[in-house]
Amino acid sequence: MTTSPTTLVFATQNAHKAREIAQILGPQYRILTLPDIGCTEEIEETAPTLEANALLKARYVKEHYGYDCFSEDTGLEVDALGGAPGVHTARYAGEAKDPEANIALLLNNLAGHDNRRARFRTVIACIFGQREALIEGVCYGRIAPEKRGTGGFGYDPVFIPDGYEQTFAELGEAVKNQISHRAMATEKFRLWLQNA
Ligand code: IMP
């Protein structure tokens, strides 16, 4: 017997993130994004931590649109830069949120550093009924000396996950979705949903 998919609202405008999470969750779930529920305004991410930004987005959607939902916020934390860009990952090189400029600045700031250790950290905030939860996923790795690969998005061309020699952009979606920060957080979220 086949059961119809459960619909979840994901508080994002980012089609890349929605696609990754939909693939990780599998066909039991149908993901609606903000444009799908008529929310086209930008929700300002003004909080000082990934956790608070994720909660802010989920609470905004619950309050203004009435949906149970989840959101996520991701940061790249680089050891030699004291954890930067962290919560400023999207706007590292300025308000334009330009991935090319962000990567160029990151490589420039790491020039001359031997320690290129870094991690991606994703925080998922979910609100279902009266329940709110924060769920974390981390992927450890290092920053490549230069951009490599064409897949993925954001900083994928310069992030080499532990256990691999290629960047996320070279490894492609299927591998990334098994080992990434977002995959780790989404798997925990899936288990949380089963008990929600
Ligand atoms: P936000 O979570 O939408 O605020 O994204 C923060 C920044 O991290 C943006 O510059 C994204 O492009 C980048 N980012 C988020 N997730 C990933 C990823 O999986 N790979 C590479 N970059 C990412």
PDB file of C-alpha atoms and ligand atoms in Angstrom:
ATOM      1  CA  MET A   1       0.000   0.000   0.000  1.00  0.00           C
ATOM      2  CA  THR A   2       1.392   3.460  -0.869  1.00  0.00           C
ATOM      3  CA  THR A   3       0.706   6.364   1.455  1.00  0.00           C
ATOM      4  CA  SER A   4       0.520   9.947   0.236  1.00  0.00           C
ATOM      5  CA  PRO A   5       3.488  12.161   1.133  1.00  0.00           C
ATOM      6  CA  THR A   6       3.490  14.423   4.188  1.00  0.00           C
ATOM      7  CA  THR A   7       3.705  18.089   3.220  1.00  0.00           C
ATOM      8  CA  LEU A   8       6.280  20.203   5.058  1.00  0.00           C
ATOM      9  CA  VAL A   9       6.852  23.949   4.749  1.00  0.00           C
ATOM     10  CA  PHE A  10      10.555  24.830   4.525  1.00  0.00           C
ATOM     11  CA  ALA A  11      11.160  28.505   5.342  1.00  0.00           C
ATOM     12  CA  THR A  12      13.646  29.227   2.574  1.00  0.00           C
ATOM     13  CA  GLN A  13      13.880  30.989  -0.768  1.00  0.00           C
ATOM     14  CA  ASN A  14      16.991  28.940  -1.589  1.00  0.00           C
ATOM     15  CA  ALA A  15      16.096  26.363  -4.238  1.00  0.00           C
ATOM     16  CA  HIS A  16      19.458  24.565  -3.797  1.00  0.00           C
ATOM     17  CA  LYS A  17      18.787  23.935  -0.110  1.00  0.00           C
ATOM     18  CA  ALA A  18      15.207  22.839  -0.783  1.00  0.00           C
ATOM     19  CA  ARG A  19      16.362  20.391  -3.433  1.00  0.00           C
ATOM     20  CA  GLU A  20      19.055  18.903  -1.168  1.00  0.00           C
ATOM     21  CA  ILE A  21      16.687  18.487   1.762  1.00  0.00           C
ATOM     22  CA  ALA A  22      13.915  17.026  -0.440  1.00  0.00           C
ATOM     23  CA  GLN A  23      16.379  14.461  -1.796  1.00  0.00           C
ATOM     24  CA  ILE A  24      17.640  13.553   1.666  1.00  0.00           C
ATOM     25  CA  LEU A  25      14.128  13.231   3.141  1.00  0.00           C
ATOM     26  CA  GLY A  26      12.935  11.122   0.224  1.00  0.00           C
ATOM     27  CA  PRO A  27       9.538  10.696  -1.440  1.00  0.00           C
ATOM     28  CA  GLN A  28       7.553  10.342   1.809  1.00  0.00           C
ATOM     29  CA  TYR A  29       7.787  14.132   2.156  1.00  0.00           C
ATOM     30  CA  ARG A  30       6.651  16.937  -0.150  1.00  0.00           C
ATOM     31  CA  ILE A  31       8.508  20.185   0.482  1.00  0.00           C
ATOM     32  CA  LEU A  32       6.871  23.584  -0.003  1.00  0.00           C
ATOM     33  CA  THR A  33       9.170  26.624   0.041  1.00  0.00           C
ATOM     34  CA  LEU A  34       8.313  30.241   0.872  1.00  0.00           C
ATOM     35  CA  PRO A  35       7.260  31.229  -2.676  1.00  0.00           C
ATOM     36  CA  ASP A  36       4.901  28.202  -2.649  1.00  0.00           C
ATOM     37  CA  ILE A  37       3.012  29.636   0.361  1.00  0.00           C
ATOM     38  CA  GLY A  38       2.992  33.188  -1.049  1.00  0.00           C
ATOM     39  CA  CYS A  39       5.812  34.528   1.130  1.00  0.00           C
ATOM     40  CA  THR A  40       8.053  36.521  -1.185  1.00  0.00           C
ATOM     41  CA  GLU A  41       9.431  39.087   1.277  1.00  0.00           C
ATOM     42  CA  GLU A  42      12.969  38.587   2.550  1.00  0.00           C
ATOM     43  CA  ILE A  43      13.108  37.518   6.190  1.00  0.00           C
ATOM     44  CA  GLU A  44      16.044  39.459   7.590  1.00  0.00           C
ATOM     45  CA  GLU A  45      18.590  37.253   9.343  1.00  0.00           C
ATOM     46  CA  THR A  46      19.569  39.759  11.994  1.00  0.00           C
ATOM     47  CA  ALA A  47      20.362  37.455  14.939  1.00  0.00           C
ATOM     48  CA  PRO A  48      23.915  36.855  16.206  1.00  0.00           C
ATOM     49  CA  THR A  49      23.922  33.036  15.961  1.00  0.00           C
ATOM     50  CA  LEU A  50      22.879  30.358  13.461  1.00  0.00           C
ATOM     51  CA  GLU A  51      20.448  28.977  16.051  1.00  0.00           C
ATOM     52  CA  ALA A  52      18.706  32.313  16.600  1.00  0.00           C
ATOM     53  CA  ASN A  53      18.526  33.038  12.848  1.00  0.00           C
ATOM     54  CA  ALA A  54      16.988  29.648  12.125  1.00  0.00           C
ATOM     55  CA  LEU A  55      14.397  30.155  14.876  1.00  0.00           C
ATOM     56  CA  LEU A  56      13.654  33.678  13.694  1.00  0.00           C
ATOM     57  CA  LYS A  57      12.768  32.432  10.188  1.00  0.00           C
ATOM     58  CA  ALA A  58      10.587  29.552  11.410  1.00  0.00           C
ATOM     59  CA  ARG A  59       8.771  31.763  13.929  1.00  0.00           C
ATOM     60  CA  TYR A  60       8.183  34.441  11.256  1.00  0.00           C
ATOM     61  CA  VAL A  61       6.440  31.930   8.993  1.00  0.00           C
ATOM     62  CA  LYS A  62       4.367  30.462  11.839  1.00  0.00           C
ATOM     63  CA  GLU A  63       3.318  33.931  13.025  1.00  0.00           C
ATOM     64  CA  HIS A  64       2.577  35.517   9.611  1.00  0.00           C
ATOM     65  CA  TYR A  65       1.395  32.527   7.568  1.00  0.00           C
ATOM     66  CA  GLY A  66       0.165  30.100  10.217  1.00  0.00           C
ATOM     67  CA  TYR A  67       2.076  27.051   8.993  1.00  0.00           C
ATOM     68  CA  ASP A  68       3.994  24.546  11.029  1.00  0.00           C
ATOM     69  CA  CYS A  69       7.396  24.673   9.395  1.00  0.00           C
ATOM     70  CA  PHE A  70      11.126  24.253   9.579  1.00  0.00           C
ATOM     71  CA  SER A  71      13.995  26.470   8.573  1.00  0.00           C
ATOM     72  CA  GLU A  72      17.744  26.146   8.478  1.00  0.00           C
ATOM     73  CA  ASP A  73      20.772  28.357   8.777  1.00  0.00           C
ATOM     74  CA  THR A  74      24.259  27.295   7.754  1.00  0.00           C
ATOM     75  CA  GLY A  75      27.671  28.743   8.503  1.00  0.00           C
ATOM     76  CA  LEU A  76      31.219  27.950   7.461  1.00  0.00           C
ATOM     77  CA  GLU A  77      33.542  28.040  10.476  1.00  0.00           C
ATOM     78  CA  VAL A  78      37.266  28.247   9.695  1.00  0.00           C
ATOM     79  CA  ASP A  79      39.733  27.501  12.520  1.00  0.00           C
ATOM     80  CA  ALA A  80      42.530  29.831  11.379  1.00  0.00           C
ATOM     81  CA  LEU A  81      40.018  32.684  11.142  1.00  0.00           C
ATOM     82  CA  GLY A  82      38.687  32.197  14.678  1.00  0.00           C
ATOM     83  CA  GLY A  83      35.468  30.568  13.443  1.00  0.00           C
ATOM     84  CA  ALA A  84      34.739  33.207  10.772  1.00  0.00           C
ATOM     85  CA  PRO A  85      32.818  33.718   8.590  1.00  0.00           C
ATOM     86  CA  GLY A  86      30.330  31.814  10.837  1.00  0.00           C
ATOM     87  CA  VAL A  87      27.026  33.607  11.103  1.00  0.00           C
ATOM     88  CA  HIS A  88      28.259  36.092   8.456  1.00  0.00           C
ATOM     89  CA  THR A  89      28.907  33.359   5.854  1.00  0.00           C
ATOM     90  CA  ALA A  90      26.347  34.601   3.296  1.00  0.00           C
ATOM     91  CA  ARG A  91      27.491  38.248   3.521  1.00  0.00           C
ATOM     92  CA  TYR A  92      31.210  37.610   4.072  1.00  0.00           C
ATOM     93  CA  ALA A  93      32.267  39.867   1.175  1.00  0.00           C
ATOM     94  CA  GLY A  94      29.296  42.237   1.406  1.00  0.00           C
ATOM     95  CA  GLU A  95      25.552  42.682   1.141  1.00  0.00           C
ATOM     96  CA  ALA A  96      25.450  41.348  -2.440  1.00  0.00           C
ATOM     97  CA  LYS A  97      25.875  37.798  -1.022  1.00  0.00           C
ATOM     98  CA  ASP A  98      28.004  36.998  -4.059  1.00  0.00           C
ATOM     99  CA  PRO A  99      29.473  33.469  -3.824  1.00  0.00           C
ATOM    100  CA  GLU A 100      32.400  34.324  -6.112  1.00  0.00           C
ATOM    101  CA  ALA A 101      33.369  37.328  -3.992  1.00  0.00           C
ATOM    102  CA  ASN A 102      32.870  35.348  -0.758  1.00  0.00           C
ATOM    103  CA  ILE A 103      35.196  32.587  -1.961  1.00  0.00           C
ATOM    104  CA  ALA A 104      37.799  35.084  -3.199  1.00  0.00           C
ATOM    105  CA  LEU A 105      37.836  36.817   0.187  1.00  0.00           C
ATOM    106  CA  LEU A 106      38.058  33.513   2.049  1.00  0.00           C
ATOM    107  CA  LEU A 107      41.022  32.317  -0.051  1.00  0.00           C
ATOM    108  CA  ASN A 108      42.690  35.676   0.370  1.00  0.00           C
ATOM    109  CA  ASN A 109      42.246  35.683   4.146  1.00  0.00           C
ATOM    110  CA  LEU A 110      43.673  32.156   4.350  1.00  0.00           C
ATOM    111  CA  ALA A 111      46.722  32.926   2.197  1.00  0.00           C
ATOM    112  CA  GLY A 112      49.845  31.991   4.128  1.00  0.00           C
ATOM    113  CA  HIS A 113      47.957  29.883   6.706  1.00  0.00           C
ATOM    114  CA  ASP A 114      48.989  26.219   6.933  1.00  0.00           C
ATOM    115  CA  ASN A 115      45.943  25.355   9.022  1.00  0.00           C
ATOM    116  CA  ARG A 116      42.992  25.197   6.620  1.00  0.00           C
ATOM    117  CA  ARG A 117      40.671  23.199   8.911  1.00  0.00           C
ATOM    118  CA  ALA A 118      37.012  24.184   8.626  1.00  0.00           C
ATOM    119  CA  ARG A 119      33.532  22.869   9.209  1.00  0.00           C
ATOM    120  CA  PHE A 120      30.103  23.545   7.852  1.00  0.00           C
ATOM    121  CA  ARG A 121      27.462  23.737  10.555  1.00  0.00           C
ATOM    122  CA  THR A 122      23.735  23.583   9.819  1.00  0.00           C
ATOM    123  CA  VAL A 123      21.064  24.349  12.377  1.00  0.00           C
ATOM    124  CA  ILE A 124      17.476  23.326  11.625  1.00  0.00           C
ATOM    125  CA  ALA A 125      14.717  24.998  13.636  1.00  0.00           C
ATOM    126  CA  CYS A 126      11.318  23.321  13.574  1.00  0.00           C
ATOM    127  CA  ILE A 127       7.942  24.367  14.886  1.00  0.00           C
ATOM    128  CA  PHE A 128       5.206  21.763  14.896  1.00  0.00           C
ATOM    129  CA  GLY A 129       2.161  22.570  16.990  1.00  0.00           C
ATOM    130  CA  GLN A 130       3.409  23.610  20.407  1.00  0.00           C
ATOM    131  CA  ARG A 131       6.799  21.973  19.899  1.00  0.00           C
ATOM    132  CA  GLU A 132       9.928  23.855  18.902  1.00  0.00           C
ATOM    133  CA  ALA A 133      13.292  22.188  18.396  1.00  0.00           C
ATOM    134  CA  LEU A 134      16.813  23.010  17.252  1.00  0.00           C
ATOM    135  CA  ILE A 135      18.783  20.308  15.461  1.00  0.00           C
ATOM    136  CA  GLU A 136      22.450  20.509  14.413  1.00  0.00           C
ATOM    137  CA  GLY A 137      24.509  18.833  11.695  1.00  0.00           C
ATOM    138  CA  VAL A 138      28.247  19.291  11.194  1.00  0.00           C
ATOM    139  CA  CYS A 139      30.619  18.342   8.375  1.00  0.00           C
ATOM    140  CA  TYR A 140      34.369  18.636   9.048  1.00  0.00           C
ATOM    141  CA  GLY A 141      36.917  19.279   6.338  1.00  0.00           C
ATOM    142  CA  ARG A 142      39.396  21.796   4.976  1.00  0.00           C
ATOM    143  CA  ILE A 143      39.522  24.716   2.569  1.00  0.00           C
ATOM    144  CA  ALA A 144      41.098  23.928  -0.802  1.00  0.00           C
ATOM    145  CA  PRO A 145      43.912  26.155  -2.095  1.00  0.00           C
ATOM    146  CA  GLU A 146      41.784  27.150  -5.092  1.00  0.00           C
ATOM    147  CA  LYS A 147      38.272  26.654  -6.516  1.00  0.00           C
ATOM    148  CA  ARG A 148      37.567  23.246  -8.047  1.00  0.00           C
ATOM    149  CA  GLY A 149      34.419  21.714  -9.556  1.00  0.00           C
ATOM    150  CA  THR A 150      31.122  22.927 -10.917  1.00  0.00           C
ATOM    151  CA  GLY A 151      28.447  21.222  -8.769  1.00  0.00           C
ATOM    152  CA  GLY A 152      26.646  22.459  -5.679  1.00  0.00           C
ATOM    153  CA  PHE A 153      26.432  26.080  -4.607  1.00  0.00           C
ATOM    154  CA  GLY A 154      27.954  28.683  -2.288  1.00  0.00           C
ATOM    155  CA  TYR A 155      31.341  27.622  -0.926  1.00  0.00           C
ATOM    156  CA  ASP A 156      31.159  24.062  -2.343  1.00  0.00           C
ATOM    157  CA  PRO A 157      34.056  24.634  -4.829  1.00  0.00           C
ATOM    158  CA  VAL A 158      36.515  25.234  -1.950  1.00  0.00           C
ATOM    159  CA  PHE A 159      35.321  22.792   0.746  1.00  0.00           C
ATOM    160  CA  ILE A 160      36.994  19.363   0.899  1.00  0.00           C
ATOM    161  CA  PRO A 161      35.173  17.095   3.380  1.00  0.00           C
ATOM    162  CA  ASP A 162      37.255  14.778   5.581  1.00  0.00           C
ATOM    163  CA  GLY A 163      37.931  11.412   3.932  1.00  0.00           C
ATOM    164  CA  TYR A 164      37.985  12.887   0.409  1.00  0.00           C
ATOM    165  CA  GLU A 165      40.430  14.749  -1.840  1.00  0.00           C
ATOM    166  CA  GLN A 166      37.755  16.430  -3.980  1.00  0.00           C
ATOM    167  CA  THR A 167      35.673  19.473  -3.129  1.00  0.00           C
ATOM    168  CA  PHE A 168      31.904  19.203  -2.622  1.00  0.00           C
ATOM    169  CA  ALA A 169      31.545  20.806  -6.069  1.00  0.00           C
ATOM    170  CA  GLU A 170      33.611  17.980  -7.590  1.00  0.00           C
ATOM    171  CA  LEU A 171      31.998  15.196  -5.560  1.00  0.00           C
ATOM    172  CA  GLY A 172      28.506  16.099  -6.765  1.00  0.00           C
ATOM    173  CA  GLU A 173      25.081  15.988  -5.208  1.00  0.00           C
ATOM    174  CA  ALA A 174      24.780  12.243  -4.529  1.00  0.00           C
ATOM    175  CA  VAL A 175      27.941  12.096  -2.404  1.00  0.00           C
ATOM    176  CA  LYS A 176      27.365  15.496  -0.795  1.00  0.00           C
ATOM    177  CA  ASN A 177      23.855  14.501   0.268  1.00  0.00           C
ATOM    178  CA  GLN A 178      25.212  11.486   2.145  1.00  0.00           C
ATOM    179  CA  ILE A 179      27.878  13.255   4.180  1.00  0.00           C
ATOM    180  CA  SER A 180      27.108  16.965   4.355  1.00  0.00           C
ATOM    181  CA  HIS A 181      26.221  19.127   7.341  1.00  0.00           C
ATOM    182  CA  ARG A 182      22.726  19.461   5.843  1.00  0.00           C
ATOM    183  CA  ALA A 183      22.440  15.689   5.406  1.00  0.00           C
ATOM    184  CA  MET A 184      23.421  15.112   9.078  1.00  0.00           C
ATOM    185  CA  ALA A 185      20.934  17.684  10.350  1.00  0.00           C
ATOM    186  CA  THR A 186      18.168  16.485   8.018  1.00  0.00           C
ATOM    187  CA  GLU A 187      18.563  12.861   9.072  1.00  0.00           C
ATOM    188  CA  LYS A 188      18.152  13.888  12.731  1.00  0.00           C
ATOM    189  CA  PHE A 189      15.164  16.027  11.691  1.00  0.00           C
ATOM    190  CA  ARG A 190      13.584  13.026   9.952  1.00  0.00           C
ATOM    191  CA  LEU A 191      13.857  11.011  13.166  1.00  0.00           C
ATOM    192  CA  TRP A 192      12.419  13.936  15.131  1.00  0.00           C
ATOM    193  CA  LEU A 193       9.462  14.117  12.727  1.00  0.00           C
ATOM    194  CA  GLN A 194       8.704  10.435  13.278  1.00  0.00           C
ATOM    195  CA  ASN A 195       8.212  11.156  16.981  1.00  0.00           C
ATOM    196  CA  ALA A 196       6.557  14.587  16.599  1.00  0.00           C
TER     197      ALA A 196
HETATM  198  P1  IMP B   1      22.297  30.799   4.706  1.00  0.00           P
HETATM  199  O1  IMP B   1      22.145  29.603   5.577  1.00  0.00           O
HETATM  200  O2  IMP B   1      21.292  30.844   3.613  1.00  0.00           O
HETATM  201  O3  IMP B   1      22.387  32.076   5.497  1.00  0.00           O
HETATM  202  O4  IMP B   1      23.664  30.585   3.934  1.00  0.00           O
HETATM  203  C1  IMP B   1      24.885  30.981   4.450  1.00  0.00           C
HETATM  204  C2  IMP B   1      25.952  30.957   3.397  1.00  0.00           C
HETATM  205  O5  IMP B   1      26.504  29.655   3.376  1.00  0.00           O
HETATM  206  C3  IMP B   1      25.575  31.289   1.974  1.00  0.00           C
HETATM  207  O6  IMP B   1      26.642  32.011   1.399  1.00  0.00           O
HETATM  208  C4  IMP B   1      25.427  29.955   1.311  1.00  0.00           C
HETATM  209  O7  IMP B   1      25.717  30.004  -0.055  1.00  0.00           O
HETATM  210  C5  IMP B   1      26.472  29.152   2.072  1.00  0.00           C
HETATM  211  N1  IMP B   1      26.088  27.764   2.152  1.00  0.00           N
HETATM  212  C6  IMP B   1      25.029  27.257   2.824  1.00  0.00           C
HETATM  213  N2  IMP B   1      24.992  25.924   2.672  1.00  0.00           N
HETATM  214  C7  IMP B   1      26.045  25.601   1.889  1.00  0.00           C
HETATM  215  C8  IMP B   1      26.504  24.370   1.355  1.00  0.00           C
HETATM  216  O8  IMP B   1      25.934  23.297   1.553  1.00  0.00           O
HETATM  217  N3  IMP B   1      27.614  24.432   0.600  1.00  0.00           N
HETATM  218  C9  IMP B   1      28.283  25.589   0.345  1.00  0.00           C
HETATM  219  N4  IMP B   1      27.872  26.764   0.798  1.00  0.00           N
HETATM  220  C10 IMP B   1      26.756  26.769   1.563  1.00  0.00           C
END
